[in-house]
Amino acid sequence: MPTLYEEARAALRDSEFKPRKRLGQNFLIHERVIDAILRTLDLESHDSVLEIGPGLGFLTRRLVARAARVWAVEIDPLLTERLRRSDLASNPIFHLISGDILKVSLAEILPSEKIKVVGNLPYSISTPVLFRVLELREHFSLLVLMVQKEVADRIASGPGTKAYGTLSVWCQIHGQVVDKVQVAPEAFFPRPKVRSTILKIELFPTPRVPRNQIPILRGLVRAAFGQRRKTLGNVMTAWLTSDRGAIEKFLRSEGIDPQRRGETLTIEDFLRLTKALNSSTLLRAND
């Protein structure tokens, strides 16, 4: 039985396909890593899955053998055509979508029940993909994603650290990072120059921020991390174009020192400030 590496080489040779760096095409060819992804995904027979970037289909065929339904979004037309000619195409639970995960209208495609998300994300778009998935979080219960180690570290980092930023806050507000598995470059073909991490994020069943307050949270996070060396008093005054004294009074009323920097705010601080801003006159004064 050929190894996944041999299958990958044969598939690429037969189709005269060359992995494109622009699309971040580093195919997963290590069975034990695929096993680790499946264990982390913890599929049950009734689960449905969205796979981002099925590529050569090595993980996909394992998903189809375990899940109730599998949606796979592939941007590369050559790989899409190859998957359409494969045995997967005749399986009624497999649904292949040709398109860009950042542009496909997922809300119109996916079922009403919450499903799990899995994918070996191209390093160049892992951050925008995470933001896109979290925008549609009501459709999903669990994310198991292969990302660059640096991205995983940013997601899991805490206040006051260099890696803590917008991505950290956004992911931790919507879910809990419960598992990280390190993956060496040798698990991929072609080999990337960086190490990777399998990241497991369990999304909270109920949103911690009401949908109508998301724009406030987004603005607050952008202000907090946009100029990391400036104090909260300064960045919030600039963001809300408000009186500095009113901003300082507001922050103190929420137990926040205006001289603190945004990068020191905890997730709970961001949630509390978002809720308070929603009911304050500061935003109305800025309208």
Short mmCIF file of C-alpha atoms in Angstrom, two decimals, residues 3-285:
data_model
loop_
_atom_site.label_atom_id
_atom_site.label_comp_id
_atom_site.label_asym_id
_atom_site.label_seq_id
_atom_site.Cartn_x
_atom_site.Cartn_y
_atom_site.Cartn_z
CA THR A 3 2.29 5.94 1.63
CA LEU A 4 0.55 9.31 1.53
CA TYR A 5 3.81 10.84 0.36
CA GLU A 6 3.92 8.39 -2.57
CA GLU A 7 0.25 9.06 -3.32
CA ALA A 8 0.90 12.79 -3.29
CA ARG A 9 3.87 12.52 -5.65
CA ALA A 10 1.92 10.23 -8.00
CA ALA A 11 -1.16 12.47 -7.99
CA LEU A 12 0.85 15.57 -8.74
CA ARG A 13 2.87 13.80 -11.43
CA ASP A 14 -0.19 12.36 -13.16
CA SER A 15 -2.01 15.69 -13.24
CA GLU A 16 1.11 17.76 -13.96
CA PHE A 17 0.01 19.86 -10.99
CA LYS A 18 2.57 21.87 -9.06
CA PRO A 19 1.87 23.10 -5.50
CA ARG A 20 1.45 26.85 -5.56
CA LYS A 21 3.19 28.88 -2.87
CA ARG A 22 0.69 31.69 -3.44
CA LEU A 23 -2.09 29.42 -2.19
CA GLY A 24 0.00 28.00 0.64
CA GLN A 25 -0.28 24.46 -0.73
CA ASN A 26 1.62 22.24 1.70
CA PHE A 27 -0.20 18.91 1.68
CA LEU A 28 -0.47 16.85 4.86
CA ILE A 29 1.12 13.43 4.17
CA HIS A 30 1.63 11.97 7.64
CA GLU A 31 -0.94 9.37 8.76
CA ARG A 32 -0.23 9.87 12.45
CA VAL A 33 -0.86 13.60 12.16
CA ILE A 34 -4.16 12.90 10.41
CA ASP A 35 -4.96 10.48 13.25
CA ALA A 36 -4.20 13.27 15.74
CA ILE A 37 -6.54 15.65 13.91
CA LEU A 38 -9.34 13.08 13.95
CA ARG A 39 -8.85 12.39 17.66
CA THR A 40 -8.96 16.11 18.36
CA LEU A 41 -12.06 16.52 16.21
CA ASP A 42 -13.74 13.70 18.18
CA LEU A 43 -16.28 12.89 15.48
CA GLU A 44 -19.48 11.01 16.22
CA SER A 45 -21.64 9.39 13.55
CA HIS A 46 -24.23 12.21 13.70
CA ASP A 47 -21.65 15.02 13.31
CA SER A 48 -21.39 17.15 10.19
CA VAL A 49 -18.09 18.75 9.18
CA LEU A 50 -16.86 21.68 7.13
CA GLU A 51 -13.37 21.06 5.75
CA ILE A 52 -11.42 24.10 4.60
CA GLY A 53 -9.00 23.22 1.81
CA PRO A 54 -9.35 19.45 1.20
CA GLY A 55 -6.40 19.51 -1.21
CA LEU A 56 -5.60 15.96 -2.31
CA GLY A 57 -8.36 14.55 -0.10
CA PHE A 58 -6.25 12.51 2.34
CA LEU A 59 -8.03 13.86 5.42
CA THR A 60 -11.31 14.18 3.52
CA ARG A 61 -11.73 10.46 2.89
CA ARG A 62 -11.18 9.77 6.60
CA LEU A 63 -13.84 12.37 7.46
CA VAL A 64 -16.33 10.87 5.02
CA ALA A 65 -15.85 7.46 6.66
CA ARG A 66 -16.80 8.88 10.07
CA ALA A 67 -19.18 11.84 9.72
CA ALA A 68 -22.83 12.21 8.77
CA ARG A 69 -22.06 14.89 6.17
CA VAL A 70 -18.93 16.63 4.91
CA TRP A 71 -18.73 19.97 3.12
CA ALA A 72 -15.34 20.73 1.59
CA VAL A 73 -14.36 24.15 0.20
CA GLU A 74 -11.44 24.13 -2.26
CA ILE A 75 -10.15 27.24 -4.03
CA ASP A 76 -7.85 25.55 -6.58
CA PRO A 77 -9.79 24.53 -9.73
CA LEU A 78 -7.30 21.75 -10.58
CA LEU A 79 -7.67 20.17 -7.15
CA THR A 80 -11.44 20.64 -7.30
CA GLU A 81 -11.54 18.77 -10.61
CA ARG A 82 -9.37 15.99 -9.19
CA LEU A 83 -11.71 15.58 -6.21
CA ARG A 84 -14.71 15.50 -8.56
CA ARG A 85 -13.10 12.59 -10.41
CA SER A 86 -12.27 10.71 -7.22
CA ASP A 87 -14.31 8.08 -5.37
CA LEU A 88 -15.37 10.80 -2.93
CA ALA A 89 -17.60 12.39 -5.55
CA SER A 90 -19.96 9.40 -5.64
CA ASN A 91 -20.48 9.44 -1.87
CA PRO A 92 -23.83 11.11 -1.07
CA ILE A 93 -22.59 12.60 2.20
CA PHE A 94 -19.76 14.50 0.45
CA HIS A 95 -20.45 18.02 -0.83
CA LEU A 96 -17.65 19.77 -2.73
CA ILE A 97 -17.72 23.55 -3.07
CA SER A 98 -15.38 25.25 -5.51
CA GLY A 99 -14.45 28.69 -4.26
CA ASP A 100 -12.60 30.92 -1.83
CA ILE A 101 -13.49 30.25 1.82
CA LEU A 102 -13.28 34.01 2.40
CA LYS A 103 -15.96 34.68 -0.23
CA VAL A 104 -18.22 31.62 -0.36
CA SER A 105 -21.66 32.27 1.13
CA LEU A 106 -21.41 29.63 3.85
CA ALA A 107 -24.61 30.70 5.59
CA GLU A 108 -26.61 29.67 2.50
CA ILE A 109 -24.87 26.29 2.21
CA LEU A 110 -24.53 24.94 5.72
CA PRO A 111 -27.29 23.18 7.70
CA SER A 112 -29.19 24.79 10.56
CA GLU A 113 -27.54 22.62 13.22
CA LYS A 114 -24.07 23.44 14.49
CA ILE A 115 -21.22 21.61 12.80
CA LYS A 116 -17.49 21.13 13.30
CA VAL A 117 -14.77 22.84 11.27
CA VAL A 118 -11.45 21.29 10.29
CA GLY A 119 -8.71 22.37 7.94
CA ASN A 120 -5.04 22.64 7.10
CA LEU A 121 -5.05 26.41 6.62
CA PRO A 122 -2.68 28.18 4.23
CA TYR A 123 -0.41 30.25 6.45
CA SER A 124 -0.96 33.43 4.44
CA ILE A 125 -4.72 33.51 5.09
CA SER A 126 -5.10 31.70 8.43
CA THR A 127 -5.93 34.92 10.29
CA PRO A 128 -8.65 36.17 7.90
CA VAL A 129 -10.10 32.64 7.75
CA LEU A 130 -10.35 32.56 11.55
CA PHE A 131 -12.10 35.93 11.58
CA ARG A 132 -14.50 34.74 8.85
CA VAL A 133 -15.37 31.55 10.72
CA LEU A 134 -15.90 33.45 13.97
CA GLU A 135 -18.23 35.88 12.20
CA LEU A 136 -20.40 32.84 11.44
CA ARG A 137 -19.88 31.22 14.84
CA GLU A 138 -23.59 30.43 15.27
CA HIS A 139 -23.10 27.69 12.64
CA PHE A 140 -20.16 26.02 14.41
CA SER A 141 -19.44 24.18 17.66
CA LEU A 142 -15.76 23.26 17.33
CA LEU A 143 -12.71 24.36 15.32
CA VAL A 144 -9.75 22.04 14.72
CA LEU A 145 -7.29 23.88 12.52
CA MET A 146 -3.71 23.38 11.41
CA VAL A 147 -2.01 26.76 11.59
CA GLN A 148 1.50 28.15 11.76
CA LYS A 149 2.89 27.80 15.28
CA GLU A 150 3.29 31.56 15.53
CA VAL A 151 -0.43 32.04 14.84
CA ALA A 152 -1.38 29.40 17.42
CA ASP A 153 0.82 31.14 19.99
CA ARG A 154 -0.88 34.46 19.26
CA ILE A 155 -4.34 32.95 19.64
CA ALA A 156 -3.53 31.37 23.01
CA SER A 157 -1.50 34.28 24.44
CA GLY A 158 -2.57 36.37 27.42
CA PRO A 159 -2.56 40.05 28.44
CA GLY A 160 0.77 41.81 28.70
CA THR A 161 2.59 39.50 26.31
CA LYS A 162 4.04 40.56 22.97
CA ALA A 163 1.88 38.05 21.08
CA TYR A 164 -1.38 39.21 22.69
CA GLY A 165 -3.47 41.16 20.22
CA THR A 166 -6.67 41.39 18.19
CA LEU A 167 -6.59 37.72 17.14
CA SER A 168 -6.07 36.57 20.74
CA VAL A 169 -9.03 38.58 22.02
CA TRP A 170 -11.35 37.66 19.17
CA CYS A 171 -10.72 33.92 19.48
CA GLN A 172 -10.85 33.84 23.28
CA ILE A 173 -14.09 35.84 23.41
CA HIS A 174 -15.79 33.34 21.12
CA GLY A 175 -14.28 30.12 22.44
CA GLN A 176 -11.75 28.31 24.58
CA VAL A 177 -8.42 27.04 23.30
CA VAL A 178 -8.34 23.57 24.83
CA ASP A 179 -5.60 21.74 22.96
CA LYS A 180 -2.45 22.38 20.92
CA VAL A 181 -0.43 19.67 19.14
CA GLN A 182 2.91 20.57 17.55
CA VAL A 183 3.58 19.31 14.01
CA ALA A 184 7.00 19.17 12.32
CA PRO A 185 7.60 20.35 8.73
CA GLU A 186 8.29 16.73 7.71
CA ALA A 187 4.55 16.02 7.93
CA PHE A 188 3.93 18.06 4.77
CA PHE A 189 4.77 18.00 1.08
CA PRO A 190 6.33 20.27 0.07
CA ARG A 191 7.91 20.94 3.46
CA PRO A 192 7.16 24.41 4.85
CA LYS A 193 9.94 26.41 6.47
CA VAL A 194 7.99 26.83 9.71
CA ARG A 195 6.52 24.57 12.38
CA SER A 196 2.77 24.04 12.60
CA THR A 197 0.22 23.47 15.34
CA ILE A 198 -3.08 21.61 15.46
CA LEU A 199 -5.31 24.02 17.37
CA LYS A 200 -8.58 23.04 19.03
CA ILE A 201 -11.04 25.80 19.91
CA GLU A 202 -14.34 24.89 21.58
CA LEU A 203 -16.82 27.64 20.74
CA PHE A 204 -19.05 28.81 23.57
CA PRO A 205 -22.66 27.60 23.11
CA THR A 206 -23.99 31.10 23.79
CA PRO A 207 -22.28 34.24 22.44
CA ARG A 208 -20.62 36.31 25.15
CA VAL A 209 -21.29 39.50 23.20
CA PRO A 210 -24.74 40.29 21.71
CA ARG A 211 -24.61 40.71 17.94
CA ASN A 212 -25.60 44.39 18.17
CA GLN A 213 -22.56 45.06 20.40
CA ILE A 214 -20.01 43.41 18.08
CA PRO A 215 -19.20 46.71 16.28
CA ILE A 216 -18.45 48.30 19.67
CA LEU A 217 -16.16 45.44 20.64
CA ARG A 218 -14.44 45.58 17.26
CA GLY A 219 -13.80 49.30 17.62
CA LEU A 220 -12.56 48.91 21.19
CA VAL A 221 -10.14 46.12 20.27
CA ARG A 222 -8.87 48.06 17.25
CA ALA A 223 -8.28 51.12 19.43
CA ALA A 224 -6.59 49.11 22.19
CA PHE A 225 -4.06 47.42 19.92
CA GLY A 226 -3.75 49.99 17.13
CA GLN A 227 -1.19 52.03 19.06
CA ARG A 228 0.17 49.68 21.68
CA ARG A 229 2.48 52.21 23.35
CA LYS A 230 -0.30 54.70 24.06
CA THR A 231 -2.53 54.69 27.14
CA LEU A 232 -6.19 53.71 27.09
CA GLY A 233 -7.12 57.28 27.91
CA ASN A 234 -5.36 58.47 24.77
CA VAL A 235 -6.53 55.80 22.33
CA MET A 236 -10.16 55.88 23.48
CA THR A 237 -10.26 59.67 23.30
CA ALA A 238 -9.00 59.47 19.70
CA TRP A 239 -11.37 56.62 18.81
CA LEU A 240 -14.49 58.23 20.25
CA THR A 241 -13.41 61.81 19.45
CA SER A 242 -14.63 62.63 22.92
CA ASP A 243 -13.56 64.78 25.84
CA ARG A 244 -10.51 63.31 27.58
CA GLY A 245 -12.02 63.97 31.00
CA ALA A 246 -15.20 62.09 30.11
CA ILE A 247 -13.17 59.12 28.87
CA GLU A 248 -11.09 58.98 32.04
CA LYS A 249 -14.21 59.21 34.20
CA PHE A 250 -15.81 56.37 32.24
CA LEU A 251 -12.74 54.13 32.54
CA ARG A 252 -12.42 54.73 36.28
CA SER A 253 -16.11 53.94 36.76
CA GLU A 254 -15.35 50.51 35.26
CA GLY A 255 -12.31 49.98 37.48
CA ILE A 256 -9.81 50.67 34.69
CA ASP A 257 -6.86 53.03 35.15
CA PRO A 258 -6.77 55.41 32.13
CA GLN A 259 -2.95 55.16 32.20
CA ARG A 260 -3.05 51.44 31.41
CA ARG A 261 -2.21 50.26 27.92
CA GLY A 262 -4.69 48.32 25.83
CA GLU A 263 -2.47 45.25 25.70
CA THR A 264 -2.96 44.78 29.48
CA LEU A 265 -6.76 44.41 29.24
CA THR A 266 -8.10 40.94 29.99
CA ILE A 267 -10.91 39.29 28.05
CA GLU A 268 -13.25 40.13 30.93
CA ASP A 269 -12.12 43.78 30.75
CA PHE A 270 -12.99 43.93 27.05
CA LEU A 271 -16.40 42.36 27.69
CA ARG A 272 -17.18 44.70 30.58
CA LEU A 273 -16.11 47.82 28.67
CA THR A 274 -18.12 46.79 25.61
CA LYS A 275 -21.26 46.35 27.69
CA ALA A 276 -20.69 49.66 29.50
CA LEU A 277 -20.02 51.56 26.28
CA ASN A 278 -23.24 50.20 24.81
CA SER A 279 -25.25 51.88 27.56
CA SER A 280 -23.12 55.02 27.89
CA THR A 281 -23.51 58.43 26.27
CA LEU A 282 -19.97 58.32 24.85
CA LEU A 283 -20.99 56.42 21.73
CA ARG A 284 -24.10 58.53 21.19
CA ALA A 285 -21.96 61.65 21.43
#
